[in-house]
CSV table of C-alpha atoms in Angstrom, one decimal:
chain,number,residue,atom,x,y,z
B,1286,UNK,CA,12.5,-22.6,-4.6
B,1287,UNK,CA,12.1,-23.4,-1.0
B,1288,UNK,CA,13.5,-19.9,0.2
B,1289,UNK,CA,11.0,-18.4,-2.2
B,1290,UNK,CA,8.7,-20.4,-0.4
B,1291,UNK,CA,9.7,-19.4,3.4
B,1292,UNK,CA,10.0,-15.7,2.1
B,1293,UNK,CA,6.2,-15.9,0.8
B,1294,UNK,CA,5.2,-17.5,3.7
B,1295,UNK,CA,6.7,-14.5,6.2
B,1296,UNK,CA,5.3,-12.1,3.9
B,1297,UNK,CA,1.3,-13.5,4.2
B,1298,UNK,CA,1.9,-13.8,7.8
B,1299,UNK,CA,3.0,-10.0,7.8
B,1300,UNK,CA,0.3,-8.9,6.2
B,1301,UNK,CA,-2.2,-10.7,8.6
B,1302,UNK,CA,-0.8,-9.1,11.2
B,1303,UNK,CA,0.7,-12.1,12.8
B,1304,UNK,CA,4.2,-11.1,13.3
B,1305,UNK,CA,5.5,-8.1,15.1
B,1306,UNK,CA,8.3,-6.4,13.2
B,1307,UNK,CA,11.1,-7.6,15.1
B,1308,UNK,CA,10.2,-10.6,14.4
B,1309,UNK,CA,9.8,-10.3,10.8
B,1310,UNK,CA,13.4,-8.4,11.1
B,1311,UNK,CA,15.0,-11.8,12.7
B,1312,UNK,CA,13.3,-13.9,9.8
B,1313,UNK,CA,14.6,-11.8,7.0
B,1314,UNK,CA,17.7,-11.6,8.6
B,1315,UNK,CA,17.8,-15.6,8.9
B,1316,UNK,CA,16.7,-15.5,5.3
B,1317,UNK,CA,19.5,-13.5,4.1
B,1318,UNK,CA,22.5,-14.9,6.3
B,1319,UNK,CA,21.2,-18.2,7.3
B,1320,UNK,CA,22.2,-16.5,11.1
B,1321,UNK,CA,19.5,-14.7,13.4
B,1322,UNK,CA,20.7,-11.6,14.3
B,1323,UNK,CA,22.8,-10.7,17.5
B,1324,UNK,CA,20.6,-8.1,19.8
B,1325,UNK,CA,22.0,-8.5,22.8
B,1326,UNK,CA,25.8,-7.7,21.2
B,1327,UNK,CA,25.4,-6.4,17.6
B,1328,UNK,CA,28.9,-5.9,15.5
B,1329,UNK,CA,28.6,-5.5,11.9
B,1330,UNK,CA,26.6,-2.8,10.3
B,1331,UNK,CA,23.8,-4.9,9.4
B,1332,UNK,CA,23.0,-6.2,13.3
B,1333,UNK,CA,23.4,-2.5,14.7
B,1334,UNK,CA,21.0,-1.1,11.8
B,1335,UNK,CA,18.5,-3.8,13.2
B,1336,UNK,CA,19.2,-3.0,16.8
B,1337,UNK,CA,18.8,0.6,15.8
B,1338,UNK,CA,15.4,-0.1,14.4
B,1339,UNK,CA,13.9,-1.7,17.6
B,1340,UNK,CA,16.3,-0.1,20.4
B,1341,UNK,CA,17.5,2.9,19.7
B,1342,UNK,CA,15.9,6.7,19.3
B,1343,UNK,CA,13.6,6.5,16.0
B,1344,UNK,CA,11.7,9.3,17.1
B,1345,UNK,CA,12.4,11.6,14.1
B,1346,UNK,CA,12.9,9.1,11.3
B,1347,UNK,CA,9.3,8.6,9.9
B,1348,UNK,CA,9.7,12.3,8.7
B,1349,UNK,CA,13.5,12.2,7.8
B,1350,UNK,CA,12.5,9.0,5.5
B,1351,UNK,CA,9.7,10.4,4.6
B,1352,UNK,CA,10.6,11.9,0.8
B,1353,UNK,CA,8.2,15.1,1.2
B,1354,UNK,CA,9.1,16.1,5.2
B,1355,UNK,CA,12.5,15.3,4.4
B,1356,UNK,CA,12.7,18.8,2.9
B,1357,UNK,CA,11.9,20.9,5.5
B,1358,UNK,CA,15.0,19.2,7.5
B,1359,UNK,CA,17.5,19.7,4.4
B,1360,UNK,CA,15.8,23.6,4.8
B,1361,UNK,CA,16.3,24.0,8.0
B,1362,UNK,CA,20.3,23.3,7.8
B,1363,UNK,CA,21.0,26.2,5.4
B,1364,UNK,CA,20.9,23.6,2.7
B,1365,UNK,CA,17.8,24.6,0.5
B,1366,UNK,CA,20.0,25.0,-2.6
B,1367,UNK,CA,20.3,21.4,-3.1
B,1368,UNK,CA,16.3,20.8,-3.1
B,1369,UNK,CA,15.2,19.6,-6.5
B,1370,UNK,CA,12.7,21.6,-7.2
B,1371,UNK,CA,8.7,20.5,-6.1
B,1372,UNK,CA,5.9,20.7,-8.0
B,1373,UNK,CA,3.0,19.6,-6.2
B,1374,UNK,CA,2.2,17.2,-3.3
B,1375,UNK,CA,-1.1,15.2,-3.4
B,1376,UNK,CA,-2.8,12.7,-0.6
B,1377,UNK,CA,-3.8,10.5,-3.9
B,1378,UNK,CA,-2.8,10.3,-7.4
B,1379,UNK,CA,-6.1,11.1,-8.3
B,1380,UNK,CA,-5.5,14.7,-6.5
B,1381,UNK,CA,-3.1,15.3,-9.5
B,1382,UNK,CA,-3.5,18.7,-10.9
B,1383,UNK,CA,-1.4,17.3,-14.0
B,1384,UNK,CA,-2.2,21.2,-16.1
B,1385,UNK,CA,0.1,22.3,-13.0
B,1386,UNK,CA,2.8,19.9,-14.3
B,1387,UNK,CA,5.6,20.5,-17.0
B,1388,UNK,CA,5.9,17.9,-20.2
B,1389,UNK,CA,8.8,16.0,-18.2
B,1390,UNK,CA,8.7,15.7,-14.8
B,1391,UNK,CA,9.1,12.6,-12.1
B,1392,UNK,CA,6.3,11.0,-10.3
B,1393,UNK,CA,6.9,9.5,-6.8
B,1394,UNK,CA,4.9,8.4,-3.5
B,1395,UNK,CA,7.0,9.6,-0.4
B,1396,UNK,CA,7.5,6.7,1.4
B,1397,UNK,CA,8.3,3.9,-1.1
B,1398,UNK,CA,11.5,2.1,-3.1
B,1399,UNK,CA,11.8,1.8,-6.7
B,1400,UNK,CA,8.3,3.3,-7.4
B,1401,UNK,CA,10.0,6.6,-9.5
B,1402,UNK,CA,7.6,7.2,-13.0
B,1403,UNK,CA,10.2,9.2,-15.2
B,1404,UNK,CA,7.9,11.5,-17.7
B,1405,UNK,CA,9.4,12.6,-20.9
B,1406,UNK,CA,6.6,13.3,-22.3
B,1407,UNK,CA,3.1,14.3,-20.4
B,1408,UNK,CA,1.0,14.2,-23.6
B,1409,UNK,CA,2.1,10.4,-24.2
B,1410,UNK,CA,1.4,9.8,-20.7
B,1411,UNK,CA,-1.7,7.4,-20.1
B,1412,UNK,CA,-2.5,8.9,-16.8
B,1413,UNK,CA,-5.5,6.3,-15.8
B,1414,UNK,CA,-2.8,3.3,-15.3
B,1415,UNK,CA,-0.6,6.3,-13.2
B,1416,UNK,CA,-3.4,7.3,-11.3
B,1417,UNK,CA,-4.4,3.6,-10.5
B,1418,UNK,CA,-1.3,2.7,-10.0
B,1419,UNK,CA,0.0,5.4,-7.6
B,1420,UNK,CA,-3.8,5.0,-6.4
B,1421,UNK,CA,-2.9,1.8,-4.9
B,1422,UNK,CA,1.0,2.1,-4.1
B,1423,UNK,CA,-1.0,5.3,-1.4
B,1424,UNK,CA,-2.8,2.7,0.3
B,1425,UNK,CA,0.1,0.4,1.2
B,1426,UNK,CA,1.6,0.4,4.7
B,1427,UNK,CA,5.0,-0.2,3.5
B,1428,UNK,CA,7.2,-1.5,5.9
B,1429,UNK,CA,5.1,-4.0,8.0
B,1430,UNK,CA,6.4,-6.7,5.8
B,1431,UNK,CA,10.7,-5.1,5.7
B,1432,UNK,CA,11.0,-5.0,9.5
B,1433,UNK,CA,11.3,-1.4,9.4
B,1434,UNK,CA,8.1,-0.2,11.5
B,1435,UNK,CA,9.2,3.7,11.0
B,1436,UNK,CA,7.9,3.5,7.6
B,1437,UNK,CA,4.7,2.3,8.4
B,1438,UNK,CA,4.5,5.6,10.6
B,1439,UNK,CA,4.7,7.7,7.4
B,1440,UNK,CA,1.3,9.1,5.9
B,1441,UNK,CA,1.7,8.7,2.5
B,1442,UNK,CA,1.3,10.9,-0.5
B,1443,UNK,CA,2.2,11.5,-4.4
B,1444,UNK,CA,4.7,14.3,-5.1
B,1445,UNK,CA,6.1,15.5,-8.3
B,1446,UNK,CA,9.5,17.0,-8.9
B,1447,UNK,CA,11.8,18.6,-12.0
B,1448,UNK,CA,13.4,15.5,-14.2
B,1449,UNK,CA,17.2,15.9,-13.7
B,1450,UNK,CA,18.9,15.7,-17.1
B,1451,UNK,CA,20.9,12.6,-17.0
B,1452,UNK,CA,23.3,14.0,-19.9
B,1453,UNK,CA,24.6,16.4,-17.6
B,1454,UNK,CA,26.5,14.3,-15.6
B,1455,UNK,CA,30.0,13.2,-15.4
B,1456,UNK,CA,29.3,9.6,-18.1
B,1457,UNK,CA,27.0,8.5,-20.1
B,1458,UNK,CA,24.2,7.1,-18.4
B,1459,UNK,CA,21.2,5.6,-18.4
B,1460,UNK,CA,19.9,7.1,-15.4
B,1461,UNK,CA,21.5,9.2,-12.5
B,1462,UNK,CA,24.4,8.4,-10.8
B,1463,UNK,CA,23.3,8.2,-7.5
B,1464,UNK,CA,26.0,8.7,-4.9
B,1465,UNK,CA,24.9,7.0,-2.0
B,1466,UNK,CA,27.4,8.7,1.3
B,1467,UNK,CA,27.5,6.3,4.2
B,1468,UNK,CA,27.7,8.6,7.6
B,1469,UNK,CA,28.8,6.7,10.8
B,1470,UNK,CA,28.3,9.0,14.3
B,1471,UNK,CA,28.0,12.2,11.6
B,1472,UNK,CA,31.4,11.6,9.7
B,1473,UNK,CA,31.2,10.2,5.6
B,1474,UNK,CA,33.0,6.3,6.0
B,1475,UNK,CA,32.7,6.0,2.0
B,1476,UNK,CA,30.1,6.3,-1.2
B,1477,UNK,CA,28.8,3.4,-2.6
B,1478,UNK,CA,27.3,4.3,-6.4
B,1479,UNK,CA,24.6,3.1,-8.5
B,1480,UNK,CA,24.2,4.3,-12.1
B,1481,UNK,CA,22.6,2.6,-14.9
B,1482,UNK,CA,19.7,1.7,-13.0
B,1483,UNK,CA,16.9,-0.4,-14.3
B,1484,UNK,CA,14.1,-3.4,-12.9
B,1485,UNK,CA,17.4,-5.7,-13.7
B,1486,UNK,CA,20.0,-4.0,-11.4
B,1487,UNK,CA,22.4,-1.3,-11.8
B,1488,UNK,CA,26.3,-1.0,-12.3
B,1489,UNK,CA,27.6,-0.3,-9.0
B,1490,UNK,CA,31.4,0.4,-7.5
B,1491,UNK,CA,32.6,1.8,-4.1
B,1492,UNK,CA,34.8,4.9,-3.6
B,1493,UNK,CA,36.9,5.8,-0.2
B,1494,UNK,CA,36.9,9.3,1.0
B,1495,UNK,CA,39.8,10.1,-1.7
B,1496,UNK,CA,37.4,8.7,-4.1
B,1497,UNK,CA,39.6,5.5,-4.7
B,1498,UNK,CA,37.9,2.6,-6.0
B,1499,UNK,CA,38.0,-0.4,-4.3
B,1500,UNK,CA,36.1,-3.5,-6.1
B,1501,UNK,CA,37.4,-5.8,-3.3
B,1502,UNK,CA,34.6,-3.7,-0.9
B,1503,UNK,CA,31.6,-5.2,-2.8
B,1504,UNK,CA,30.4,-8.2,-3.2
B,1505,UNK,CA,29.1,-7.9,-6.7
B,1506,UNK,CA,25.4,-10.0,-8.1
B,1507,UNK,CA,23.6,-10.1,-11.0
B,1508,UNK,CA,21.4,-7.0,-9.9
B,1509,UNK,CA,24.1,-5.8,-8.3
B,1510,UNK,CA,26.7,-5.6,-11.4
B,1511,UNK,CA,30.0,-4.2,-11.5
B,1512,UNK,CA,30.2,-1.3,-13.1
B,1513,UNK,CA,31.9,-1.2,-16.4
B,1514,UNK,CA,34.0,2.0,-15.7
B,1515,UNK,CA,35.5,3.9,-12.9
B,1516,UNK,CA,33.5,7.1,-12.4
B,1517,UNK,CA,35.7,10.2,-12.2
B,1518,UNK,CA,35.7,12.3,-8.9
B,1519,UNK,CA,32.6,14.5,-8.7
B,1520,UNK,CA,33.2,18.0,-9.2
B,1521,UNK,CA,31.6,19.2,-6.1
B,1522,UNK,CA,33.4,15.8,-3.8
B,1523,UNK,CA,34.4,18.0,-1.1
B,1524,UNK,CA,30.9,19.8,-0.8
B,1525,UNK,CA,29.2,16.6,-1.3
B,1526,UNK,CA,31.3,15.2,1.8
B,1527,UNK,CA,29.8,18.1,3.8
B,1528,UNK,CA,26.2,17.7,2.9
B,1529,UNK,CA,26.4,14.5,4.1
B,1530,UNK,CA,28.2,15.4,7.1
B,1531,UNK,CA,25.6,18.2,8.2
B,1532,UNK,CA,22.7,16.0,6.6
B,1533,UNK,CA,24.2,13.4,9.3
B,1534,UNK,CA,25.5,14.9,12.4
B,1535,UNK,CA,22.5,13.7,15.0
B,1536,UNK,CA,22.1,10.0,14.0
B,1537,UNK,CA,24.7,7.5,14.5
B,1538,UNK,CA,24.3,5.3,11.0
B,1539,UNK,CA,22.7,7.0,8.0
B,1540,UNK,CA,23.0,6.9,4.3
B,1541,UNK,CA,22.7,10.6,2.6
B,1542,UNK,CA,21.9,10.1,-1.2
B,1543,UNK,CA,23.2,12.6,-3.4
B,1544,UNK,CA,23.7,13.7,-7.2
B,1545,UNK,CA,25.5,15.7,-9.5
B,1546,UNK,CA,23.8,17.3,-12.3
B,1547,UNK,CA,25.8,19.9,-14.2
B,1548,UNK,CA,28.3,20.5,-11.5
B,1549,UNK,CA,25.4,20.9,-8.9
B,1550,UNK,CA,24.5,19.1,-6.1
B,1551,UNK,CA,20.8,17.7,-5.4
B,1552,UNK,CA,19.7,16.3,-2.3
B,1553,UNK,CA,18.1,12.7,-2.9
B,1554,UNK,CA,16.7,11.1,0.3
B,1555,UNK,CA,18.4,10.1,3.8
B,1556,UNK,CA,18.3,6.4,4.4
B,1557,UNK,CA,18.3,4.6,8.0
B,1558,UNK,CA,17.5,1.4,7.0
B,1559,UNK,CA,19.8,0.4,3.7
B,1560,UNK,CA,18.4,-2.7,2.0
B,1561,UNK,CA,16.4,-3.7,5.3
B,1562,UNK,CA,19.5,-4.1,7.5
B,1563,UNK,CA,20.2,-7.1,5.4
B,1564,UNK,CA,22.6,-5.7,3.2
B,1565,UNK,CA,24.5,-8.2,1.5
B,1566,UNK,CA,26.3,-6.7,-1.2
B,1567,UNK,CA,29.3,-5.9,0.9
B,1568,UNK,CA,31.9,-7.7,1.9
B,1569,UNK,CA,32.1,-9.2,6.0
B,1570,UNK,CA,34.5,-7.8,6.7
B,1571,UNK,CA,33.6,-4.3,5.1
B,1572,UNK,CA,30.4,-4.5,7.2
B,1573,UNK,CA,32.3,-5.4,10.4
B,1574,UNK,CA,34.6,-2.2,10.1
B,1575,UNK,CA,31.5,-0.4,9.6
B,1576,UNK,CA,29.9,-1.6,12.3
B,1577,UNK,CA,33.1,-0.9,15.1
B,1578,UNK,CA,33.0,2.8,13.8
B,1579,UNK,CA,29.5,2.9,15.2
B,1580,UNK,CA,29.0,3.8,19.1
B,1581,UNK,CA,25.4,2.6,20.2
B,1582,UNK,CA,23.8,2.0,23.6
B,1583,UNK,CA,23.3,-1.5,25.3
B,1584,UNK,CA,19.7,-2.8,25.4
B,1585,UNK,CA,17.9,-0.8,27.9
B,1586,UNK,CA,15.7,-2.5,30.8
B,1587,UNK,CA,13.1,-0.8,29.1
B,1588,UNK,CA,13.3,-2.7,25.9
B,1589,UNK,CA,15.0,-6.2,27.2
B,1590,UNK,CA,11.4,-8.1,27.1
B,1591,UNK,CA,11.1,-7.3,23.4
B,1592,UNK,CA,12.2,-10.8,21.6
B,1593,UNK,CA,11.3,-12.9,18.5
C-alpha cells in the first residue's frame, strides 16, 4: 500500500508540472529497485536506457516511437514489405471516416501502450465509447509522468490498420506472438516474446540468437507468466534477425518488435525506452551483460548541471 501511495503521489506531482522528467525517471527508478540510478557511471541496461534518455542524441526518436512516422523510416530502408497495411490516420477519433474501414480492423493512437481496440466486427462496434475514448487517450501528453520526455514530443493521432489473423501463426494463440529483438550498437543480443496477451499479462519466454530458450534469463511475475510451451523457431528467423539489424544500425540500444503471420514478417514498432528503463523482468545479471555490450558517451559538460 505505501508504494501505491509514493507512486500516486509522483504521478499528481507529474501532472502539475512539478517534476522535471529526470527527476520523475530517478523516482521510478527508486521505486522499482529501491536504488537511484547511476548517471555519472551507468552499467546495466536499465541505467544506460535512462542515461540515454536525458544524455545522449534523442533527436530522431519522437518520430521513430511515434507508430504513424515510424513508417516512413521502415520505407525508407527498402523495408516497405513488412508494413501492415494503413487505413486511415485521423488527428481525433472523431475524424474517423469509419465507411472507409473494413468489418475487422485495429484501432490505435500513435503514441501510446496497451491502447490497441481489436475489431471483429464493425457493425457490433459501439463507436460513441471508441470515439470518446480515443477522444481523450488524443489529448494525453503521455510520457511526462514515465520519464520518457521524447514521447511527450509526439503529436498525437488515431490510426487504423488490417487485423492480423492470429491463426496463422506458428501456436495457438490468443493474440500475436509478438517477437520483441533487443539490438545493442545495431547487432540482435536476443528476442524476448509475449503471446497470449491480455489486461492480466502475457506468457512470456526468452530465445538466444539460435533461438534457444533460456527460462533462467527472465525473471517471471504474475503479469509476466511463463509461458506454457516453447515456441518453435520462426520461419523467417534469419530475415527477422536482419530487420532488426537494419531497423537498428544508428542507435546504440533499441527494441525492434516484430511478427510472423503466415510465414510473413510485419513490422510492429521500435522501442527506446522498454518498460520505462525500469525493466524488471530480467534477471541482474542478464541486464548487466546487456548493459557492457553497449558503448555510450560520458556525461558531457553540457548536460553535467542536469540532476534530480
Amino acid at each position: 500500500m505505501k508504494k501505491k501511495v509514493i507512486l500516486a503521489v509522483v504521478t499528481l506531482f507529474c501532472k502539475l508540472h512539478l517534476l522535471k522528467p529526470i527527476q520523475v525517471a530517478r523516482l521510478k527508478y527508486f521505486y522499482k529497485f529501491h536504488k537511484m540510478p547511476n548517471y555519472e557511471h551507468p552499467t546495466d541496461i536499465n541505467e544506460k536506457i535512462n542515461w540515454n534518455k536525458f544524455y545522449g542524441d534523442t533527436s530522431r526518436w519522437a518520430d521513430l516511437a511515434d507508430k504513424y512516422k515510424v513508417r516512413e523510416y521502415v520505407q525508407s530502408l527498402g523495408l516497405g514489405d513488412t508494413l501492415v497495411k494503413l487505413y486511415g490516420r485521423w488527428d481525433k477519433a472523431s475524424d474517423v471516416d469509419w465507411d472507409r474501414l473494413p468489418n475487422q480492423f485495429v484501432l490505435k493512437v500513435n503514441n501510446g501502450c496497451g491502447d490497441i481496440l481489436i475489431c471483429r466486427d464493425k457493425d457490433k462496434l459501439d463507436k460513441a465509447i471508441v470515439i470518446d475514448t480515443y477522444d481523450k487517450l488524443v489529448s494525453i501528453k503521455y510520457g511526462d509522468v514515465t520519464g520518457e520526455p521524447h514521447y511527450a514530443r509526439i503529436q498525437p493521432c488515431v490510426i487504423a490498420e488490417e487485423l492480423l489473423d492470429i491463426n496463422k501463426q506458428s501456436i495457438n494463440t490468443s493474440s500475436l506472438i509478438d517477437y520483441k529483438v533487443w539490438c545493442l550498437n545495431g547487432k540482435p543480443y536476443c528476442i524476448w516474446c509475449a503471446w497470449n496477451r491480455g489486461k492480466k499479462g502475457a506468457d512470456t519466454g526468452v530465445y538466444d540468437l539460435d533461438w534457444n530458450y533460456h527460462p533462467e534469463w527472465s525473471v517471471f511475475t504474475e503479469h509476466y507468466r511463463q509461458g506454457k510451451e516453447i515456441l518453435p523457431k520462426p520461419k523467417c528467423f534469419e530475415r527477422m534477425l536482419e530487420v532488426a539489424s537494419k531497423l537498428s544500425e544508428e542507435f546504440p540500444i533499441l527494441r525492434v518488435d516484430l511478427y510472423e503471420v503466415n510465414g510473413k514478417i510485419y513490422f510492429g514498432e521500435l522501442t527506446f525506452t522498454s518498460l520505462g528503463g525500469f525493466m524488471d523482468y530480467l534477471t541482474s545479471e542478464v541486464l548487466l551483460d546487456m548493459g557492457s555490450k553497449v558503448r555510450i558517451n560520458e556525461i558531457s559538460e553540457e548536460y553535467a548541471h542536469i540532476k534530480c
